[in-house]
Short mmCIF file of C-alpha atoms and ligand atoms in Angstrom, two decimals:
data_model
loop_
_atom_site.label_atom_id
_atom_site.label_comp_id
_atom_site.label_asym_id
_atom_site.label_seq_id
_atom_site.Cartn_x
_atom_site.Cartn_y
_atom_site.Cartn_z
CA UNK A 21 16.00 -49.78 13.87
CA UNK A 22 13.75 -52.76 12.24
CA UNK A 23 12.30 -52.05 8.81
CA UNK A 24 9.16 -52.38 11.02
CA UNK A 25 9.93 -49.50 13.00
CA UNK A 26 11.02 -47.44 10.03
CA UNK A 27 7.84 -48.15 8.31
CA UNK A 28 5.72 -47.14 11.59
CA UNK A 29 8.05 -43.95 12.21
CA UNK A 30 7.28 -42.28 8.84
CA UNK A 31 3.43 -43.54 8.90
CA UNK A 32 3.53 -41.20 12.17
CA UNK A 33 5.13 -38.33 10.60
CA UNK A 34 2.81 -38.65 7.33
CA UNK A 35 -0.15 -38.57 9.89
CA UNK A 36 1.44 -35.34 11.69
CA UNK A 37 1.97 -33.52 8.12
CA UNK A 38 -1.34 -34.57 7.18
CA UNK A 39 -2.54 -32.90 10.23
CA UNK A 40 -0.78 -29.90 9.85
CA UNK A 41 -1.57 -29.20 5.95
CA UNK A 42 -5.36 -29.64 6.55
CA UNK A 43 -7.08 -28.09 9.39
CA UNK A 44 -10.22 -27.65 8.53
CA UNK A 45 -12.60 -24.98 7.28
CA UNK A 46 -13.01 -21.60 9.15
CA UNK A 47 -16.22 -20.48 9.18
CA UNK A 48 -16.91 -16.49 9.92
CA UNK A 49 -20.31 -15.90 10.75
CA UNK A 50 -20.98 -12.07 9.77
CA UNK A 51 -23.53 -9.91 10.73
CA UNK A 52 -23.37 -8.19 7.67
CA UNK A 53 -21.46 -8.12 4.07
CA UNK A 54 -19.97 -5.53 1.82
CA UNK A 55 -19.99 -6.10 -1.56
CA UNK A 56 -17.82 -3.62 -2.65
CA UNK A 57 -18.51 -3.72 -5.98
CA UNK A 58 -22.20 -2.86 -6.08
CA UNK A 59 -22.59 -1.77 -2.60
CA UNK A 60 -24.94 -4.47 -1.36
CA UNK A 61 -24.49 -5.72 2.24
CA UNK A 62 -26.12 -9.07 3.02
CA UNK A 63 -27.40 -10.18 6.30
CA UNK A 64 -26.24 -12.92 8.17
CA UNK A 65 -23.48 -14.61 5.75
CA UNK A 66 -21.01 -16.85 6.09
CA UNK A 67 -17.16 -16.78 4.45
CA UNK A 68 -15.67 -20.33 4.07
CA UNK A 69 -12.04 -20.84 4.49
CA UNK A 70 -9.71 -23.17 3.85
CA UNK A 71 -6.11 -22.61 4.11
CA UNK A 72 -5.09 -19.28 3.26
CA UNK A 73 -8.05 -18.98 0.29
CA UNK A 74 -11.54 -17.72 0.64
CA UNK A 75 -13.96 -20.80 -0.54
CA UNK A 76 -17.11 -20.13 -0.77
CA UNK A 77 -19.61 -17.20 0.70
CA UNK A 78 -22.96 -18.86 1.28
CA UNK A 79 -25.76 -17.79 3.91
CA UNK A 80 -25.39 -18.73 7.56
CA UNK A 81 -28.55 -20.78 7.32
CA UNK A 82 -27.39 -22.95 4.73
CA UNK A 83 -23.56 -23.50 5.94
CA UNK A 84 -23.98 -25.65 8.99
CA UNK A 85 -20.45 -26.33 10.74
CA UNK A 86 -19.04 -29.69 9.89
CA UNK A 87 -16.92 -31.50 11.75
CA UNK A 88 -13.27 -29.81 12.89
CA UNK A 89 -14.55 -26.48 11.79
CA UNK A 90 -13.19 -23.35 13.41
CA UNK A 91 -16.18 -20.76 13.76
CA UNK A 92 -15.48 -17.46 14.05
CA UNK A 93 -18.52 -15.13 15.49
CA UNK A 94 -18.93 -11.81 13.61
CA UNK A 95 -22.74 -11.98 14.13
CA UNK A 96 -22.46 -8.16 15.33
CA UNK A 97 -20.53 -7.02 12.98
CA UNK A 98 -19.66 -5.55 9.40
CA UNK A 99 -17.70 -7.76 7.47
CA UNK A 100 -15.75 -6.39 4.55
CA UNK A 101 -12.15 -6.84 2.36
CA UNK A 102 -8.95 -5.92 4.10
CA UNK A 103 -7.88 -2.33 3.25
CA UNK A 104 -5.29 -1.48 0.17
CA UNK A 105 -2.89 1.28 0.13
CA UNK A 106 -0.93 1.82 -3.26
CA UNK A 107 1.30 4.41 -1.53
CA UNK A 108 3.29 4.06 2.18
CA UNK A 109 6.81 4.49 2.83
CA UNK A 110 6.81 1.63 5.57
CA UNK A 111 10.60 1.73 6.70
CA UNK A 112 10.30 5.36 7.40
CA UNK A 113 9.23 7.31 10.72
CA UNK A 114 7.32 10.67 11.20
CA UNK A 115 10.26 12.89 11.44
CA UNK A 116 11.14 15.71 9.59
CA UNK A 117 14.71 16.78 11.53
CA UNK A 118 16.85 16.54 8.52
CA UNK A 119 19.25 15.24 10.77
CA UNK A 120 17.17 12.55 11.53
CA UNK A 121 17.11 11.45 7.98
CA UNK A 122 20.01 11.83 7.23
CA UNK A 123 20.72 9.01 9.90
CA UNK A 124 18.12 6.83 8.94
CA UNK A 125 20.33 4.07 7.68
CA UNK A 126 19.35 0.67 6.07
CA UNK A 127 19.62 -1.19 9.53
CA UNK A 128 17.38 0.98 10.79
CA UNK A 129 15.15 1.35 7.99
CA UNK A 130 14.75 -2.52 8.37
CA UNK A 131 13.77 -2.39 11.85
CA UNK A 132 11.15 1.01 11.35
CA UNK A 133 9.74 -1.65 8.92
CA UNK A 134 9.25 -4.53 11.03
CA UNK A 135 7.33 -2.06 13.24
CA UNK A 136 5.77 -0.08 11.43
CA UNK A 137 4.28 -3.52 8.92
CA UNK A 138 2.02 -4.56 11.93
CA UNK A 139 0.67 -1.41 12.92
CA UNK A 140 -0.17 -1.04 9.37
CA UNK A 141 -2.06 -4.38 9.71
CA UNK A 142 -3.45 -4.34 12.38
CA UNK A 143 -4.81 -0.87 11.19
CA UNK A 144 -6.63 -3.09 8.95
CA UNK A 145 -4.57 -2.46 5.55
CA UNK A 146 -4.34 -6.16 4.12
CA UNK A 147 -2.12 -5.09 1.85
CA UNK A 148 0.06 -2.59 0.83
CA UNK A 149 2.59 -1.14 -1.84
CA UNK A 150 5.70 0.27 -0.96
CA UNK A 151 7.01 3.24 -3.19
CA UNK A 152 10.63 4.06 -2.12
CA UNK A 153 13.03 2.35 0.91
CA UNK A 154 16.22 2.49 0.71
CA UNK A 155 19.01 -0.55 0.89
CA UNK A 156 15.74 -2.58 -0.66
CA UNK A 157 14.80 -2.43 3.30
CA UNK A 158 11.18 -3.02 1.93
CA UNK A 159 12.28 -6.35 -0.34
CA UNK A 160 14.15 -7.87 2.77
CA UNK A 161 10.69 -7.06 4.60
CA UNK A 162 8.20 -8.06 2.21
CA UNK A 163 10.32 -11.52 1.87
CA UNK A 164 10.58 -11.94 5.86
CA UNK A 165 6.25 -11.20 6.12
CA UNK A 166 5.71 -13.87 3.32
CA UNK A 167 8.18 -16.56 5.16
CA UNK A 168 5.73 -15.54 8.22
CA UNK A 169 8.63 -14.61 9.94
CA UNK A 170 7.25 -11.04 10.71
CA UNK A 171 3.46 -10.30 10.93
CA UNK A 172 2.35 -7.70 8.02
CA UNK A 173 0.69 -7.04 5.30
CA UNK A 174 1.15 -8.49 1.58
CA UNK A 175 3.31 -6.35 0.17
CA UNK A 176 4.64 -4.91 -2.92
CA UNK A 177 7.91 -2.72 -2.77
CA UNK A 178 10.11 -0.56 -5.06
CA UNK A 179 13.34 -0.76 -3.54
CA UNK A 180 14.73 2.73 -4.20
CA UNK A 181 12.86 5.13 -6.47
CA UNK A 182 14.56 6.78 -9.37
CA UNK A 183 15.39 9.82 -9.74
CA UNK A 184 17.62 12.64 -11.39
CA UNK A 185 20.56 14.20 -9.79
CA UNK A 186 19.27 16.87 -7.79
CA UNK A 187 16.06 15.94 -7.40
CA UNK A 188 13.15 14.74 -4.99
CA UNK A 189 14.76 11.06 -5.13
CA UNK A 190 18.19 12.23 -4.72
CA UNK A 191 19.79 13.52 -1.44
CA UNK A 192 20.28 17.22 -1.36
CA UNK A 193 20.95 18.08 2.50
CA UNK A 194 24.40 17.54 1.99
CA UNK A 195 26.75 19.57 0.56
CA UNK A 196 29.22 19.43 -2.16
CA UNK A 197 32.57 17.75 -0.30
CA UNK A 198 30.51 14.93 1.06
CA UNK A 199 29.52 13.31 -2.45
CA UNK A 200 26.05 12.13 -1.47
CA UNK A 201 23.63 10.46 -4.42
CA UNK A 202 20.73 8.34 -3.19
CA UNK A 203 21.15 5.21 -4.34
CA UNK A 204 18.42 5.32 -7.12
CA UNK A 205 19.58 8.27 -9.45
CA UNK A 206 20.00 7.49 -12.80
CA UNK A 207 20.41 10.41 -15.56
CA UNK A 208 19.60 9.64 -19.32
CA UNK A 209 18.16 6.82 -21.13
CA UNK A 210 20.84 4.22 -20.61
CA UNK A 211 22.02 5.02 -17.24
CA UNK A 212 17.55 4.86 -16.57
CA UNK A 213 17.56 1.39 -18.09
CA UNK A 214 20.30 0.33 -16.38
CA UNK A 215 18.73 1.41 -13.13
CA UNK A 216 15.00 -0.50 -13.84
CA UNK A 217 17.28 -3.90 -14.28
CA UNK A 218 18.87 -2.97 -11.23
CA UNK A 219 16.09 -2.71 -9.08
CA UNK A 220 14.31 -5.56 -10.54
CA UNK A 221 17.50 -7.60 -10.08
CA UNK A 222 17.31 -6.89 -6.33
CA UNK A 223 13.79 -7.76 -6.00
CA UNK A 224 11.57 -4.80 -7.06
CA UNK A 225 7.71 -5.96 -7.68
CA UNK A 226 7.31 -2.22 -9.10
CA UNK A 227 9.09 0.79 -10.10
CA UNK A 228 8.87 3.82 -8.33
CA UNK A 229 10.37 7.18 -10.26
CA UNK A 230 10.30 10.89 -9.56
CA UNK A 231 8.82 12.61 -12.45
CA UNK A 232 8.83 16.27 -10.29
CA UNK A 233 10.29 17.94 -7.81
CA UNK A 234 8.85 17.08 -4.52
CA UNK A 235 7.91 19.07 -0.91
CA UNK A 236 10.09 16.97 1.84
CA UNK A 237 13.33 17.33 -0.53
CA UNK A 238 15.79 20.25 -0.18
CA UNK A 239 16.16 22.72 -3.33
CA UNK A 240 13.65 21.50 -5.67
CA UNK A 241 10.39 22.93 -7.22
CA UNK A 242 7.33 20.51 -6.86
CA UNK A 243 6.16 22.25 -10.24
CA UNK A 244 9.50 21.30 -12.46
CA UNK A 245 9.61 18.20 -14.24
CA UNK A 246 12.53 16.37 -13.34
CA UNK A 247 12.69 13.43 -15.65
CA UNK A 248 12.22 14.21 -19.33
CA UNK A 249 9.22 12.10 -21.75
CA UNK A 250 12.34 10.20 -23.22
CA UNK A 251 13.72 9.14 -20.12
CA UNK A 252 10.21 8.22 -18.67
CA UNK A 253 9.36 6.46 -21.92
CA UNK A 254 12.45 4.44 -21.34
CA UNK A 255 11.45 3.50 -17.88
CA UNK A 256 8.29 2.00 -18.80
CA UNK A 257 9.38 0.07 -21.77
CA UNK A 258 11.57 -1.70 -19.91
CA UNK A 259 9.79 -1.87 -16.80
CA UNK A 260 6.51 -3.08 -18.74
CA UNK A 261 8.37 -5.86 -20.62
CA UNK A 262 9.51 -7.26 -17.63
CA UNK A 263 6.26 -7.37 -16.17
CA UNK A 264 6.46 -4.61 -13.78
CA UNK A 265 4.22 -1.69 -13.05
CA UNK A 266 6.22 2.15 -12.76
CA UNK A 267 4.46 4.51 -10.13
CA UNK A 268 5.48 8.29 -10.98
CA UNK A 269 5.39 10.55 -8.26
CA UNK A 270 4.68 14.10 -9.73
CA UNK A 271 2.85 17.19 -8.58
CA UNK A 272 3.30 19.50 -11.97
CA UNK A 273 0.67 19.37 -14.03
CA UNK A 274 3.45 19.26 -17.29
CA UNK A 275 5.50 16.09 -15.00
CA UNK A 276 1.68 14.68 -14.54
CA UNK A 277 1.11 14.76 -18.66
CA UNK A 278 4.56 13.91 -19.38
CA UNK A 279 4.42 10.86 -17.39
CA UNK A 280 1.12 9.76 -18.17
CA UNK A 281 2.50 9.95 -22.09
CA UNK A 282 5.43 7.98 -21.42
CA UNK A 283 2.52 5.08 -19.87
CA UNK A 284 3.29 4.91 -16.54
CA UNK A 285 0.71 3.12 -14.37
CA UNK A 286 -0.25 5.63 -11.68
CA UNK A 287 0.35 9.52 -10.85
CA UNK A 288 1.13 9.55 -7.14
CA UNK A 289 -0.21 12.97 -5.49
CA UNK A 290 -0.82 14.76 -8.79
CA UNK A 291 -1.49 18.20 -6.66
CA UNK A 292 -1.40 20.46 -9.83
CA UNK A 293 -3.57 18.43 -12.09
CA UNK A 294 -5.32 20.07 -14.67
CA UNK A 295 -7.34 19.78 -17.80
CA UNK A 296 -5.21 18.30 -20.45
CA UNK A 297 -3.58 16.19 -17.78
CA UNK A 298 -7.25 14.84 -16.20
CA UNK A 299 -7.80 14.18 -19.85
CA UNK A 300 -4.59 12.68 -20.75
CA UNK A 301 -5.05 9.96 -17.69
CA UNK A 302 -8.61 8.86 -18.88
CA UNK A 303 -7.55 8.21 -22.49
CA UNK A 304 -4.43 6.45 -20.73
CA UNK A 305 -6.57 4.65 -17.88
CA UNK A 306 -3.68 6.07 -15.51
CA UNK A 307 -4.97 5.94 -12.16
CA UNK A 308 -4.27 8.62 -9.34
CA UNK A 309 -3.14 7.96 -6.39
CA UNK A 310 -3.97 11.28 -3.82
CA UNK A 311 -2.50 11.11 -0.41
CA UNK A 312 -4.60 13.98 0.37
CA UNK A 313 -4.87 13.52 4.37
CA UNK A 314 -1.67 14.36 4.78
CA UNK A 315 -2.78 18.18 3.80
CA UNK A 316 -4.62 18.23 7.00
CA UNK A 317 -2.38 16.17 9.55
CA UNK A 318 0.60 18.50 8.57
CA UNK A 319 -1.64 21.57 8.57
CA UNK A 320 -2.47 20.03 12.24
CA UNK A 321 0.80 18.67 13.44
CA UNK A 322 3.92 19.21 10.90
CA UNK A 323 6.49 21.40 12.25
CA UNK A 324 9.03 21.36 9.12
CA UNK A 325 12.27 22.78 8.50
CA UNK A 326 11.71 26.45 6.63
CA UNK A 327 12.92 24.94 3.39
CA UNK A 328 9.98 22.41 3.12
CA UNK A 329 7.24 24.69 4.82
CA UNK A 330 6.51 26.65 1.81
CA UNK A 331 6.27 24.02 -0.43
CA UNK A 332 4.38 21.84 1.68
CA UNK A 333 1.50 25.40 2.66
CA UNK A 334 1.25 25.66 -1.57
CA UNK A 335 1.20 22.78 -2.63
CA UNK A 336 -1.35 21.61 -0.20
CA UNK A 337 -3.58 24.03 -1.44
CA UNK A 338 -3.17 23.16 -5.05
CA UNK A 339 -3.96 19.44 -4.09
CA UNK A 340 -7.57 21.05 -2.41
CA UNK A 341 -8.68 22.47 -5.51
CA UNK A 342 -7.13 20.33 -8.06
CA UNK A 343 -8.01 16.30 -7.07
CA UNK A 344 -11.73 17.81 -6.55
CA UNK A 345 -11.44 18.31 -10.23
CA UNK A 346 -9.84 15.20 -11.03
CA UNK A 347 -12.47 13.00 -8.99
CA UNK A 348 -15.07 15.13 -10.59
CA UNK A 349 -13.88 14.25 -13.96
CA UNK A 350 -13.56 11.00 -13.59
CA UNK A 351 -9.77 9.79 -13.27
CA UNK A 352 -9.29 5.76 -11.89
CA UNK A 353 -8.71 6.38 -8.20
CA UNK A 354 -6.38 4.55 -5.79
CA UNK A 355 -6.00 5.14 -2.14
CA UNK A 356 -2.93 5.81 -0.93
CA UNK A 357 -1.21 7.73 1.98
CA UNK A 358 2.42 8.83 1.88
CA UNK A 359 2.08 6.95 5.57
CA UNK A 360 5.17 7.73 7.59
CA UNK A 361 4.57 11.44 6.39
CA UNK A 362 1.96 11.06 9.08
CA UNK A 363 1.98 8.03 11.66
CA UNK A 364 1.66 4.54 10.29
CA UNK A 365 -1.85 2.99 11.19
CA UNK A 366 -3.46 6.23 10.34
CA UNK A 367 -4.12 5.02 6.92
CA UNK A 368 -8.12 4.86 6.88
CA UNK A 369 -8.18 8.72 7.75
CA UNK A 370 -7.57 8.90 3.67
CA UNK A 371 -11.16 7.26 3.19
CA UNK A 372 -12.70 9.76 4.88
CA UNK A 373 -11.45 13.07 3.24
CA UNK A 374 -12.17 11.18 0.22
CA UNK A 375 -15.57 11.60 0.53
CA UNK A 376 -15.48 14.97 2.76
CA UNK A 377 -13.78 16.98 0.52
CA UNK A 378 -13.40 15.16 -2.62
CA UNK A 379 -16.61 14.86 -3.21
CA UNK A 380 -16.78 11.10 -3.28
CA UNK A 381 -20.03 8.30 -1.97
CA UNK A 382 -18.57 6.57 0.85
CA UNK A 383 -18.92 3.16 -1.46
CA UNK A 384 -16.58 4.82 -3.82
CA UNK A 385 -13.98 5.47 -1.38
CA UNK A 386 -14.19 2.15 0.12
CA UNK A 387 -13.49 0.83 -3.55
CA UNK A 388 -10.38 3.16 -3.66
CA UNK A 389 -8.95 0.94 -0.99
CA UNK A 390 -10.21 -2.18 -2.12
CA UNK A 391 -11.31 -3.36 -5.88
CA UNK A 392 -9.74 -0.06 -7.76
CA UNK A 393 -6.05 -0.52 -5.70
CA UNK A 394 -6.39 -4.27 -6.18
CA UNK A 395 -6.13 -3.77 -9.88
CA UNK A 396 -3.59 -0.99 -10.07
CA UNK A 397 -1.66 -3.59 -8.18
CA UNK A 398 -2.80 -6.44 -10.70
CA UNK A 399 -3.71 -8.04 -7.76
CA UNK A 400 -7.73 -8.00 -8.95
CA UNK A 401 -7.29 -12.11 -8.68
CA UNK A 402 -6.11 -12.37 -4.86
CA UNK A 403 -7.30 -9.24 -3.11
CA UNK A 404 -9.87 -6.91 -2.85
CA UNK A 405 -12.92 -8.07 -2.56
CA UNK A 406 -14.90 -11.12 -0.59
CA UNK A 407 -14.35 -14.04 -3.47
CA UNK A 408 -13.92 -17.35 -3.64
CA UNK A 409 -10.31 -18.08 -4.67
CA UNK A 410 -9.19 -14.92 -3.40
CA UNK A 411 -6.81 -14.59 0.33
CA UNK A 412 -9.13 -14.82 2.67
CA UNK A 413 -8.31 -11.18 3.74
CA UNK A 414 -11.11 -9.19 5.83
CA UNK A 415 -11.78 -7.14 8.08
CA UNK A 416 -14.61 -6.50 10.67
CA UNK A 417 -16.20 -2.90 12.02
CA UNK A 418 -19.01 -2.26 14.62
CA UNK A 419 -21.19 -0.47 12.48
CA UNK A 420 -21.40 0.60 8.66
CA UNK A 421 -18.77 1.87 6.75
CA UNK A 422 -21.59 3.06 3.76
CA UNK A 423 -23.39 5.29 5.97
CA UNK A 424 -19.68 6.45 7.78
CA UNK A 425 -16.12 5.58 6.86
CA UNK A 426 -14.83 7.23 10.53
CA UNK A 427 -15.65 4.00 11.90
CA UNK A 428 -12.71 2.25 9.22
CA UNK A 429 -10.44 4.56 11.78
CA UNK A 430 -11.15 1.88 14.56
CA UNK A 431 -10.79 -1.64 13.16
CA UNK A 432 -11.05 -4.29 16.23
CA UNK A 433 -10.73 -7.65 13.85
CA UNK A 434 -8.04 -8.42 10.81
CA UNK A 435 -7.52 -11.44 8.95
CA UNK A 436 -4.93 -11.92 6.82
CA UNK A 437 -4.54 -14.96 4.39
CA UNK A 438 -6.99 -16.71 7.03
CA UNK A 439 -5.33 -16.23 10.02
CA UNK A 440 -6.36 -13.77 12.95
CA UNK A 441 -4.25 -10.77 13.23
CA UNK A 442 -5.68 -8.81 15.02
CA UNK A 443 -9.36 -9.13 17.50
CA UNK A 444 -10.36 -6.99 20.16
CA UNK A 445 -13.92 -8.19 19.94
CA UNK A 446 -13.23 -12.22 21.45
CA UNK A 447 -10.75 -10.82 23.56
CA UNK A 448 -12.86 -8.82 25.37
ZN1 ZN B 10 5.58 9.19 -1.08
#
């Protein structure tokens, strides 16, 4: 080969990275705009893309396509952010056969995952946060969606959640002979330090911890506290210095106030909220996360082992009464599910029993899932709202989501980081 014909060859690949590294603006025409921080929705708008990044969001009239633009017609259509949920368990089915469970290994924890990540998108959640997998399933997942190796949504993920020995993060079907601790039990403060490294070591974005007993764990009283303030306090010192977030599930009110003390980030379910606690996680700025529809799918559809079913009938009923009052008085709210307690692309049911029996404005559920979850996720700079700089992440509905959230239920077009990943609309 000539120096000649070396020179030409890499011109030729230079021109073929140079075509592959800028393809042009996309431009979606929508019919309409949610803003969802105020509530507006704009007419006829346009949201510039380039690369993964929104650009710019200017009206159709003024935004003329140039030259190799991709347009993307929406003209029909409500355009809004792709969907946030704080709280899914992605590698895990709908299954409550303890059995079952119990044979849920890491393999196949990976490969509910890989499922289970693109009906979750194409459900129209953008973005989600994982809060317990175990094996760090969720880390190997997360890594393989953002080498675009699997379709899904940005994720953030735990790894396993901590826990103390005996409790809703530890294994309990199992008895004595057969030694079984899940792999994220740690008991007292350095054994609980050591544990945050861990995770963090393996990949954890956030930490995930058990602050009560739980309902879908043998043995264990949803109304206990598990870990004590010290332990908790522990956890978030070191979780907060290394610059991650710690999400405590608890359903006791005293577990709810001891973890919101300690300064963890969110309460996940918080069914037994009450007064000192509601106050507690305003003067903290702890945010809530609910998972309330799964009160009505199991109520609908759960057919548990005896040993959950109590737990699951009371504390469902607590979690009626009590987030009403929590809402009402004004805690931060982020959505999030407990998906894979009920199916996996059932997500946006949560928005609407938000606002049917929470007592919530449909623009204040939508910001649940959007602006509010963004920032528990400290995400406020790449997600959750229609911005330039932000992933161009969005999602399109046939009519308006302001005047009824069902129709978040049925999401025909996804786009995640600018490209199509879902749309039943062109297809047609
Ligand atoms: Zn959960």
């Amino acid at each position: 080969m000539t120096w000649f014909h070396r020179v030409s060859l890499s011109l030729f690949f230079l021109a073929v990275l140079n075509a592959q590294t800028s393809p042009g603006r996309i431009l979606v025409r929508a019919g309409h705009l949610i803003d969802v921080r105020t509530g507006n929705e704009p007419a006829d708008q346009t949201i510039v893309i380039e690369g993964d990044r929104i650009k710019a969001v200017t009206p159709t009239a003024s935004t003329p396509a140039q030259p190799g633009d991709k347009e993307i017609d929406l003209k029909s259509m409500t355009v809004l952010p792709g969907l946030i949920d704080v709280h899914t368990h992605i590698t895990m089915d709908t299954n409550f056969d303890p059995y079952h469970e119990l044979t849920t290994d890491t393999a196949r924890q990976a490969l509910n995952g890989a499922r289970f990540a693109k009906i979750t998108l194409e459900a129209g959640f953008t973005s989600i946060r994982n809060v317990g997998a175990a094996g760090y399933s969720d880390i190997a997942l997360r890594d393989y969606i953002n080498a675009g190796l699997l379709p899904g949504p940005h994720m953030q993920a735990s790894g396993p959640a901590l826990g103390i020995t005996g409790g809703h993060c530890d294994d309990n079907l199992l008895p004595y002979e057969f030694h079984e601790t899940n792999e994220g039990v740690a008991d007292g403060i350095p054994a609980v330090q050591h544990k945050v490294r861990e995770v963090i070591k393996y990949g954890a974005d956030l930490i995930k911890i058990c602050a009560t007993g739980g309902v879908l764990s043998k043995g264990d009283d949803p109304q206990a506290s598990q870990y004590t303030l010290e332990e908790m306090q522990a956890i978030v010192a070191d979780a907060h210095r290394l610059g991650r977030k710690v999400a405590a599930h608890a359903h006791g009110a005293q577990g709810i106030l001891f973890a919101t003390q300690a300064g963890v980030d969110s309460i996940e379910h918080g069914s037994y909220i009450d007064a000192d606690a509601i106050g507690a996680m305003k003067a903290h700025g702890t945010y809530l996360v609910p998972t309330f529809y799964l009160t009505d799918w199991m109520q609908e559809n759960g057919h548990l082992p005896a040993f959950y079913q109590q737990k699951m009938t009371d504390v469902s009923a607590a979690m009626r009464v009590n987030l009403r009052q929590a809402v009402a008085g004004g805690v931060k709210i982020a959505l999030g599910t407990d998906a894979a307690v009920y199916p996996h692309g059932l997500n946006a049911h949560e928005l609407e029993v938000y606002v049917t029996k929470l007592g919530m404005t449909p623009l204040a559920a939508l910001q649940t899932g959007t602006i509010n979850a963004a920032a528990l996720m400290s995400w406020s700079d790449r997600t959750g709202a229609l911005e330039p700089g932000k992933w161009a992440d969005l999602i399109a509905v046939a009519s308006d989501p302001l005047q009824d959230v069902r129709v978040l239920q049925h999401v025909p077009f996804v786009m995640k980081a600018g490209v199509v990943a879902k749309d039943e609309i062109h297809a047609r």
